Tab-separated table of N, CA and C in Angstrom:
chain	number	residue	atom	x	y	z
C	1	UNK	N	0.847	-1.173	0.000
C	1	UNK	CA	0.000	0.000	0.000
C	1	UNK	C	0.891	1.233	0.000
C	2	UNK	N	0.574	2.198	-0.832
C	2	UNK	CA	1.345	3.425	-0.934
C	2	UNK	C	0.495	4.583	-0.441
C	3	UNK	N	1.037	5.393	0.439
C	3	UNK	CA	0.350	6.596	0.885
C	3	UNK	C	0.755	7.722	-0.055
C	4	UNK	N	-0.217	8.495	-0.510
C	4	UNK	CA	0.054	9.545	-1.475
C	4	UNK	C	-0.420	10.877	-0.925
C	5	UNK	N	0.350	11.901	-1.160
C	5	UNK	CA	-0.095	13.243	-0.835
C	5	UNK	C	-0.314	14.002	-2.127
C	6	UNK	N	-1.119	15.016	-2.069
C	6	UNK	CA	-1.392	15.808	-3.266
C	6	UNK	C	-0.147	16.579	-3.652
C	7	UNK	N	0.239	16.478	-4.906
C	7	UNK	CA	1.371	17.229	-5.435
C	7	UNK	C	0.967	17.812	-6.773
C	8	UNK	N	1.603	18.893	-7.176
C	8	UNK	CA	1.312	19.435	-8.505
C	8	UNK	C	2.112	18.697	-9.558
C	9	UNK	N	1.936	17.384	-9.631
C	9	UNK	CA	2.797	16.603	-10.504
C	9	UNK	C	2.021	15.847	-11.559
C	10	UNK	N	1.557	14.637	-11.256
C	10	UNK	CA	1.063	13.797	-12.341
C	10	UNK	C	-0.305	13.221	-12.057
C	11	UNK	N	-1.075	13.082	-13.104
C	11	UNK	CA	-2.363	12.412	-13.049
C	11	UNK	C	-2.374	11.413	-14.170
C	12	UNK	N	-2.538	10.150	-13.828
C	12	UNK	CA	-2.599	9.145	-14.869
C	12	UNK	C	-4.025	8.662	-15.019
C	13	UNK	N	-4.638	8.327	-13.935
C	13	UNK	CA	-6.026	7.881	-13.992
C	13	UNK	C	-6.877	8.869	-13.209
C	14	UNK	N	-7.706	9.593	-13.909
C	14	UNK	CA	-8.520	10.621	-13.268
C	14	UNK	C	-9.744	9.993	-12.619
C	15	UNK	N	-10.104	10.510	-11.474
C	15	UNK	CA	-11.309	10.079	-10.774
C	15	UNK	C	-12.167	11.302	-10.536
C	16	UNK	N	-13.467	11.107	-10.485
C	16	UNK	CA	-14.318	12.253	-10.190
C	16	UNK	C	-15.202	11.949	-8.996
C	17	UNK	N	-15.547	12.988	-8.282
C	17	UNK	CA	-16.405	12.874	-7.103
C	17	UNK	C	-17.624	13.758	-7.289
C	18	UNK	N	-18.723	13.345	-6.718
C	18	UNK	CA	-19.923	14.174	-6.751
C	18	UNK	C	-20.022	14.902	-5.416
C	19	UNK	N	-19.957	16.207	-5.424
C	19	UNK	CA	-20.055	17.027	-4.227
C	19	UNK	C	-21.368	17.797	-4.257
C	20	UNK	N	-21.806	18.218	-3.081
C	20	UNK	CA	-22.987	19.068	-3.011
C	20	UNK	C	-22.741	20.343	-3.819
C	21	UNK	N	-21.600	20.965	-3.634
C	21	UNK	CA	-21.153	22.054	-4.493
C	21	UNK	C	-20.408	21.371	-5.628
C	22	UNK	N	-20.712	21.626	-6.902
C	22	UNK	CA	-20.089	20.870	-7.984
C	22	UNK	C	-18.573	20.985	-7.969
C	23	UNK	N	-17.934	19.876	-7.736
C	23	UNK	CA	-16.478	19.801	-7.772
C	23	UNK	C	-16.113	18.357	-8.041
C	24	UNK	N	-14.994	18.138	-8.678
C	24	UNK	CA	-14.576	16.784	-8.980
C	24	UNK	C	-13.128	16.596	-8.606
C	25	UNK	N	-12.781	15.347	-8.338
C	25	UNK	CA	-11.384	15.040	-8.053
C	25	UNK	C	-10.605	15.063	-9.341
C	26	UNK	N	-9.312	15.219	-9.208
C	26	UNK	CA	-8.392	15.201	-10.337
C	26	UNK	C	-8.554	16.387	-11.246
C	27	UNK	N	-8.815	17.519	-10.678
C	27	UNK	CA	-8.948	18.720	-11.488
C	27	UNK	C	-7.715	19.584	-11.428
C	28	UNK	N	-7.839	20.803	-11.869
C	28	UNK	CA	-6.722	21.732	-11.867
C	28	UNK	C	-6.388	22.097	-10.432
C	29	UNK	N	-5.130	22.293	-10.172
C	29	UNK	CA	-4.698	22.615	-8.826
C	29	UNK	C	-3.728	23.762	-8.856
C	30	UNK	N	-3.699	24.516	-7.782
C	30	UNK	CA	-2.796	25.639	-7.695
C	30	UNK	C	-1.354	25.203	-7.852
C	31	UNK	N	-0.577	26.004	-8.564
C	31	UNK	CA	0.827	25.716	-8.754
C	31	UNK	C	1.098	24.654	-9.780
C	32	UNK	N	0.087	24.180	-10.459
C	32	UNK	CA	0.298	23.061	-11.362
C	32	UNK	C	0.313	23.426	-12.814
C	33	UNK	N	1.304	23.020	-13.519
C	33	UNK	CA	1.386	22.982	-14.970
C	33	UNK	C	0.975	24.275	-15.652
C	34	UNK	N	1.289	25.407	-15.054
C	34	UNK	CA	1.060	26.680	-15.709
C	34	UNK	C	-0.389	27.107	-15.802
C	35	UNK	N	-1.266	26.516	-14.997
C	35	UNK	CA	-2.687	26.845	-15.103
C	35	UNK	C	-2.975	28.274	-14.684
C	36	UNK	N	-2.256	28.773	-13.674
C	36	UNK	CA	-2.439	30.143	-13.236
C	36	UNK	C	-3.793	30.425	-12.621
C	37	UNK	N	-4.592	29.401	-12.356
C	37	UNK	CA	-5.919	29.610	-11.796
C	37	UNK	C	-5.864	29.507	-10.278
C	38	UNK	N	-6.637	30.342	-9.614
C	38	UNK	CA	-6.765	30.263	-8.169
C	38	UNK	C	-8.244	30.136	-7.850
C	39	UNK	N	-8.564	29.327	-6.865
C	39	UNK	CA	-9.949	29.099	-6.499
C	39	UNK	C	-10.013	28.724	-5.032
C	40	UNK	N	-11.181	28.891	-4.416
C	40	UNK	CA	-11.357	28.483	-3.031
C	40	UNK	C	-11.449	26.970	-2.919
C	41	UNK	N	-11.753	26.297	-4.006
C	41	UNK	CA	-11.833	24.838	-3.996
C	41	UNK	C	-10.426	24.275	-3.924
C	42	UNK	N	-10.179	23.438	-2.939
C	42	UNK	CA	-8.885	22.778	-2.849
C	42	UNK	C	-7.779	23.612	-2.245
C	43	UNK	N	-8.100	24.802	-1.760
C	43	UNK	CA	-7.092	25.640	-1.120
C	43	UNK	C	-6.770	25.035	0.244
C	44	UNK	N	-5.479	24.918	0.589
C	44	UNK	CA	-5.144	24.356	1.900
C	44	UNK	C	-5.827	25.139	3.020
C	45	UNK	N	-6.427	24.410	3.922
C	45	UNK	CA	-7.114	25.033	5.048
C	45	UNK	C	-6.239	25.052	6.283
C	46	UNK	N	-6.745	25.643	7.317
C	46	UNK	CA	-6.061	25.682	8.601
C	46	UNK	C	-6.315	24.353	9.307
C	47	UNK	N	-5.264	23.577	9.611
C	47	UNK	CA	-5.464	22.269	10.258
C	47	UNK	C	-6.258	22.352	11.559
C	48	UNK	N	-6.194	23.477	12.240
C	48	UNK	CA	-6.936	23.634	13.493
C	48	UNK	C	-8.430	23.804	13.251
C	49	UNK	N	-8.822	24.070	12.000
C	49	UNK	CA	-10.227	24.320	11.683
C	49	UNK	C	-10.867	23.201	10.869
C	50	UNK	N	-10.251	22.022	10.846
C	50	UNK	CA	-10.792	20.891	10.091
C	50	UNK	C	-12.088	20.424	10.738
C	51	UNK	N	-13.145	20.322	9.926
C	51	UNK	CA	-14.433	19.848	10.418
C	51	UNK	C	-14.486	18.328	10.485
C	52	UNK	N	-13.837	17.664	9.509
C	52	UNK	CA	-13.816	16.198	9.506
C	52	UNK	C	-12.777	15.696	8.507
C	53	UNK	N	-12.430	14.423	8.665
C	53	UNK	CA	-11.518	13.744	7.744
C	53	UNK	C	-12.329	12.871	6.800
C	54	UNK	N	-11.883	12.785	5.558
C	54	UNK	CA	-12.451	11.838	4.605
C	54	UNK	C	-11.296	11.015	4.057
C	55	UNK	N	-11.391	9.705	4.232
C	55	UNK	CA	-10.362	8.800	3.713
C	55	UNK	C	-10.729	8.399	2.293
C	56	UNK	N	-9.769	8.560	1.383
C	56	UNK	CA	-9.961	8.212	-0.027
C	56	UNK	C	-8.962	7.125	-0.398
C	57	UNK	N	-9.435	6.107	-1.109
C	57	UNK	CA	-8.562	5.064	-1.629
C	57	UNK	C	-8.610	5.128	-3.152
C	58	UNK	N	-7.450	5.312	-3.785
C	58	UNK	CA	-7.357	5.378	-5.238
C	58	UNK	C	-6.770	4.080	-5.752
C	59	UNK	N	-7.548	3.378	-6.572
C	59	UNK	CA	-7.075	2.153	-7.211
C	59	UNK	C	-7.012	2.374	-8.704
C	60	UNK	N	-6.816	1.320	-9.443
C	60	UNK	CA	-6.832	1.439	-10.899
C	60	UNK	C	-8.275	1.603	-11.356
C	61	UNK	N	-8.573	2.722	-11.952
C	61	UNK	CA	-9.900	3.008	-12.504
C	61	UNK	C	-11.004	2.994	-11.448
C	62	UNK	N	-10.652	3.235	-10.195
C	62	UNK	CA	-11.664	3.270	-9.149
C	62	UNK	C	-11.192	4.150	-7.997
C	63	UNK	N	-12.137	4.598	-7.221
C	63	UNK	CA	-11.828	5.295	-5.990
C	63	UNK	C	-12.945	5.016	-5.007
C	64	UNK	N	-12.619	5.142	-3.723
C	64	UNK	CA	-13.591	4.860	-2.685
C	64	UNK	C	-13.383	5.866	-1.552
C	65	UNK	N	-14.460	6.455	-1.059
C	65	UNK	CA	-15.828	6.273	-1.516
C	65	UNK	C	-16.032	6.886	-2.896
C	66	UNK	N	-17.078	6.435	-3.580
C	66	UNK	CA	-17.322	6.929	-4.938
C	66	UNK	C	-18.092	8.246	-4.952
C	67	UNK	N	-18.639	8.647	-3.819
C	67	UNK	CA	-19.322	9.939	-3.719
C	67	UNK	C	-19.260	10.415	-2.275
C	68	UNK	N	-19.158	11.722	-2.108
C	68	UNK	CA	-19.181	12.313	-0.771
C	68	UNK	C	-20.011	13.586	-0.826
C	69	UNK	N	-20.490	13.996	0.310
C	69	UNK	CA	-21.206	15.259	0.406
C	69	UNK	C	-20.400	16.239	1.241
C	70	UNK	N	-20.279	17.454	0.753
C	70	UNK	CA	-19.536	18.496	1.453
C	70	UNK	C	-20.414	19.737	1.529
C	71	UNK	N	-20.516	20.310	2.712
C	71	UNK	CA	-21.309	21.524	2.900
C	71	UNK	C	-20.458	22.755	2.581
C	72	UNK	N	-21.121	23.821	2.165
C	72	UNK	CA	-20.423	25.084	1.918
C	72	UNK	C	-19.659	25.499	3.172
C	73	UNK	N	-18.459	25.985	2.987
C	73	UNK	CA	-17.583	26.474	4.061
C	73	UNK	C	-17.081	25.379	4.998
C	74	UNK	N	-17.268	24.133	4.641
C	74	UNK	CA	-16.762	23.028	5.446
C	74	UNK	C	-15.290	22.802	5.092
C	75	UNK	N	-14.456	22.601	6.113
C	75	UNK	CA	-13.039	22.318	5.896
C	75	UNK	C	-12.815	20.826	6.079
C	76	UNK	N	-12.360	20.182	5.010
C	76	UNK	CA	-12.166	18.732	4.993
C	76	UNK	C	-10.682	18.418	4.882
C	77	UNK	N	-10.218	17.459	5.664
C	77	UNK	CA	-8.875	16.918	5.481
C	77	UNK	C	-9.051	15.591	4.743
C	78	UNK	N	-8.502	15.497	3.518
C	78	UNK	CA	-8.550	14.261	2.753
C	78	UNK	C	-7.300	13.451	3.058
C	79	UNK	N	-7.509	12.218	3.461
C	79	UNK	CA	-6.409	11.286	3.706
C	79	UNK	C	-6.450	10.294	2.556
C	80	UNK	N	-5.462	10.376	1.681
C	80	UNK	CA	-5.491	9.656	0.409
C	80	UNK	C	-4.482	8.520	0.408
C	81	UNK	N	-4.960	7.329	0.032
C	81	UNK	CA	-4.113	6.153	-0.115
C	81	UNK	C	-4.183	5.678	-1.553
C	82	UNK	N	-3.034	5.409	-2.138
C	82	UNK	CA	-2.964	4.841	-3.485
C	82	UNK	C	-2.759	3.336	-3.326
C	83	UNK	N	-3.816	2.561	-3.490
C	83	UNK	CA	-3.710	1.106	-3.372
C	83	UNK	C	-3.447	0.456	-4.721
C	84	UNK	N	-3.375	1.258	-5.766
C	84	UNK	CA	-3.137	0.735	-7.106
C	84	UNK	C	-1.660	0.589	-7.410
C	85	UNK	N	-1.389	0.080	-8.583
C	85	UNK	CA	-0.014	-0.101	-9.034
C	85	UNK	C	0.516	1.120	-9.764
C	86	UNK	N	-0.360	2.025	-10.182
C	86	UNK	CA	0.053	3.154	-10.999
C	86	UNK	C	0.045	4.453	-10.206
C	87	UNK	N	0.725	5.426	-10.747
C	87	UNK	CA	0.793	6.763	-10.192
C	87	UNK	C	-0.589	7.410	-10.273
C	88	UNK	N	-1.006	8.059	-9.196
C	88	UNK	CA	-2.289	8.748	-9.159
C	88	UNK	C	-2.091	10.128	-8.554
C	89	UNK	N	-3.034	10.995	-8.808
C	89	UNK	CA	-3.048	12.324	-8.217
C	89	UNK	C	-4.472	12.591	-7.754
C	90	UNK	N	-4.609	13.234	-6.627
C	90	UNK	CA	-5.923	13.572	-6.085
C	90	UNK	C	-6.024	15.086	-5.972
C	91	UNK	N	-7.025	15.652	-6.601
C	91	UNK	CA	-7.263	17.088	-6.563
C	91	UNK	C	-8.753	17.367	-6.528
C	92	UNK	N	-9.092	18.555	-6.081
C	92	UNK	CA	-10.478	19.003	-6.038
C	92	UNK	C	-10.609	20.189	-6.992
C	93	UNK	N	-11.647	20.178	-7.815
C	93	UNK	CA	-11.843	21.269	-8.773
C	93	UNK	C	-13.266	21.238	-9.306
C	94	UNK	N	-13.605	22.254	-10.071
C	94	UNK	CA	-14.885	22.264	-10.770
C	94	UNK	C	-14.768	21.370	-12.005
C	95	UNK	N	-15.891	21.040	-12.616
C	95	UNK	CA	-15.871	20.204	-13.821
C	95	UNK	C	-15.068	20.871	-14.935
C	96	UNK	N	-15.208	22.182	-15.093
C	96	UNK	CA	-14.462	22.906	-16.132
C	96	UNK	C	-12.957	22.833	-15.865
C	97	UNK	N	-12.560	23.019	-14.623
C	97	UNK	CA	-11.145	22.942	-14.273
C	97	UNK	C	-10.610	21.533	-14.510
C	98	UNK	N	-11.434	20.534	-14.198
C	98	UNK	CA	-11.039	19.148	-14.419
C	98	UNK	C	-10.776	18.904	-15.909
C	99	UNK	N	-11.644	19.416	-16.758
C	99	UNK	CA	-11.479	19.250	-18.203
C	99	UNK	C	-10.172	19.893	-18.679
C	100	UNK	N	-9.892	21.094	-18.200
C	100	UNK	CA	-8.651	21.775	-18.574
C	100	UNK	C	-7.433	21.000	-18.083
C	101	UNK	N	-7.518	20.477	-16.873
C	101	UNK	CA	-6.397	19.737	-16.294
C	101	UNK	C	-6.141	18.447	-17.074
C	102	UNK	N	-7.192	17.797	-17.520
C	102	UNK	CA	-7.038	16.574	-18.312
C	102	UNK	C	-6.230	16.867	-19.569
C	103	UNK	N	-6.521	17.985	-20.218
C	103	UNK	CA	-5.761	18.379	-21.406
C	103	UNK	C	-4.291	18.623	-21.058
C	104	UNK	N	-4.034	19.296	-19.928
C	104	UNK	CA	-2.663	19.547	-19.491
C	104	UNK	C	-1.921	18.237	-19.233
C	105	UNK	N	-2.608	17.293	-18.602
C	105	UNK	CA	-1.971	16.016	-18.275
C	105	UNK	C	-1.656	15.216	-19.533
C	106	UNK	N	-2.518	15.292	-20.530
C	106	UNK	CA	-2.245	14.593	-21.793
C	106	UNK	C	-0.975	15.137	-22.444
C	107	UNK	N	-0.781	16.443	-22.390
C	107	UNK	CA	0.444	17.045	-22.932
C	107	UNK	C	1.659	16.507	-22.186
C	108	UNK	N	1.567	16.425	-20.862
C	108	UNK	CA	2.686	15.907	-20.073
C	108	UNK	C	2.956	14.438	-20.380
C	109	UNK	N	1.904	13.657	-20.602
C	109	UNK	CA	2.093	12.246	-20.952
C	109	UNK	C	2.737	12.123	-22.330
C	110	UNK	N	2.245	12.899	-23.294
C	110	UNK	CA	2.781	12.833	-24.657
C	110	UNK	C	4.232	13.291	-24.717
C	111	UNK	N	4.626	14.210	-23.843
C	111	UNK	CA	5.997	14.723	-23.842
C	111	UNK	C	6.961	13.811	-23.089
C	112	UNK	N	6.436	12.799	-22.401
C	112	UNK	CA	7.284	11.906	-21.624
C	112	UNK	C	7.551	12.399	-20.213
C	113	UNK	N	6.881	13.475	-19.808
C	113	UNK	CA	7.086	14.014	-18.467
C	113	UNK	C	6.492	13.101	-17.397
C	114	UNK	N	5.431	12.373	-17.750
C	114	UNK	CA	4.838	11.407	-16.822
C	114	UNK	C	4.481	10.142	-17.582
C	115	UNK	N	4.419	9.054	-16.849
C	115	UNK	CA	3.844	7.822	-17.368
C	115	UNK	C	3.140	7.135	-16.207
C	116	UNK	N	2.707	5.934	-16.402
C	116	UNK	CA	1.879	5.264	-15.396
C	116	UNK	C	2.603	5.008	-14.081
C	117	UNK	N	3.934	4.999	-14.100
C	117	UNK	CA	4.666	4.617	-12.900
C	117	UNK	C	5.621	5.666	-12.362
C	118	UNK	N	5.842	6.753	-13.088
C	118	UNK	CA	6.839	7.706	-12.600
C	118	UNK	C	6.558	9.119	-13.102
C	119	UNK	N	7.229	10.053	-12.446
C	119	UNK	CA	7.205	11.456	-12.826
C	119	UNK	C	8.626	11.835	-13.211
C	120	UNK	N	8.804	12.411	-14.374
C	120	UNK	CA	10.106	12.913	-14.791
C	120	UNK	C	10.076	14.424	-14.564
C	121	UNK	N	10.534	14.853	-13.381
C	121	UNK	CA	10.433	16.261	-12.997
C	121	UNK	C	11.187	17.183	-13.950
C	122	UNK	N	12.304	16.733	-14.494
C	122	UNK	CA	13.044	17.559	-15.457
C	122	UNK	C	12.203	17.812	-16.702
C	123	UNK	N	11.505	16.788	-17.187
C	123	UNK	CA	10.659	16.952	-18.370
C	123	UNK	C	9.457	17.844	-18.077
C	124	UNK	N	8.913	17.766	-16.861
C	124	UNK	CA	7.792	18.636	-16.499
C	124	UNK	C	8.238	20.087	-16.562
C	125	UNK	N	9.403	20.393	-16.004
C	125	UNK	CA	9.929	21.756	-16.044
C	125	UNK	C	10.122	22.209	-17.480
C	126	UNK	N	10.673	21.340	-18.323
C	126	UNK	CA	10.887	21.689	-19.725
C	126	UNK	C	9.556	21.930	-20.433
C	127	UNK	N	8.566	21.083	-20.158
C	127	UNK	CA	7.253	21.215	-20.790
C	127	UNK	C	6.579	22.516	-20.366
C	128	UNK	N	6.642	22.837	-19.065
C	128	UNK	CA	6.026	24.066	-18.569
C	128	UNK	C	6.707	25.307	-19.132
C	129	UNK	N	8.002	25.200	-19.411
C	129	UNK	CA	8.748	26.345	-19.937
C	129	UNK	C	8.728	26.410	-21.456
C	130	UNK	N	7.955	25.526	-22.089
C	130	UNK	CA	7.797	25.565	-23.535
C	130	UNK	C	8.904	24.893	-24.311
C	131	UNK	N	9.719	24.096	-23.654
C	131	UNK	CA	10.820	23.413	-24.351
C	131	UNK	C	10.331	22.201	-25.099
């Protein structure tokens, strides 16, 4: 079992979540791949103000739980485990941001910056800088 933390790095298998406020997992994230977008969704919260923890398990083509409910202004700590064999990324975003992020990730995959098992950080830097 591999424990994974959210990083602005790679997404190989995207997962989506149904939230009370429309948001999906595996979307665009701050600091990632030149998106330049900022949003209240997925912004790190104050650990002292966490309302509850939600444990997420990411497998190949699956995630659990498959749906969660989140109230407006609720601060959630996501504890993410990658039980699959491949590299995964967990992010929170709107459906539009998720679509944009998917396009960004395809560029990184096509350039060799990421694949199913690893992140080539040098290639990510080159891709983001237009090399």
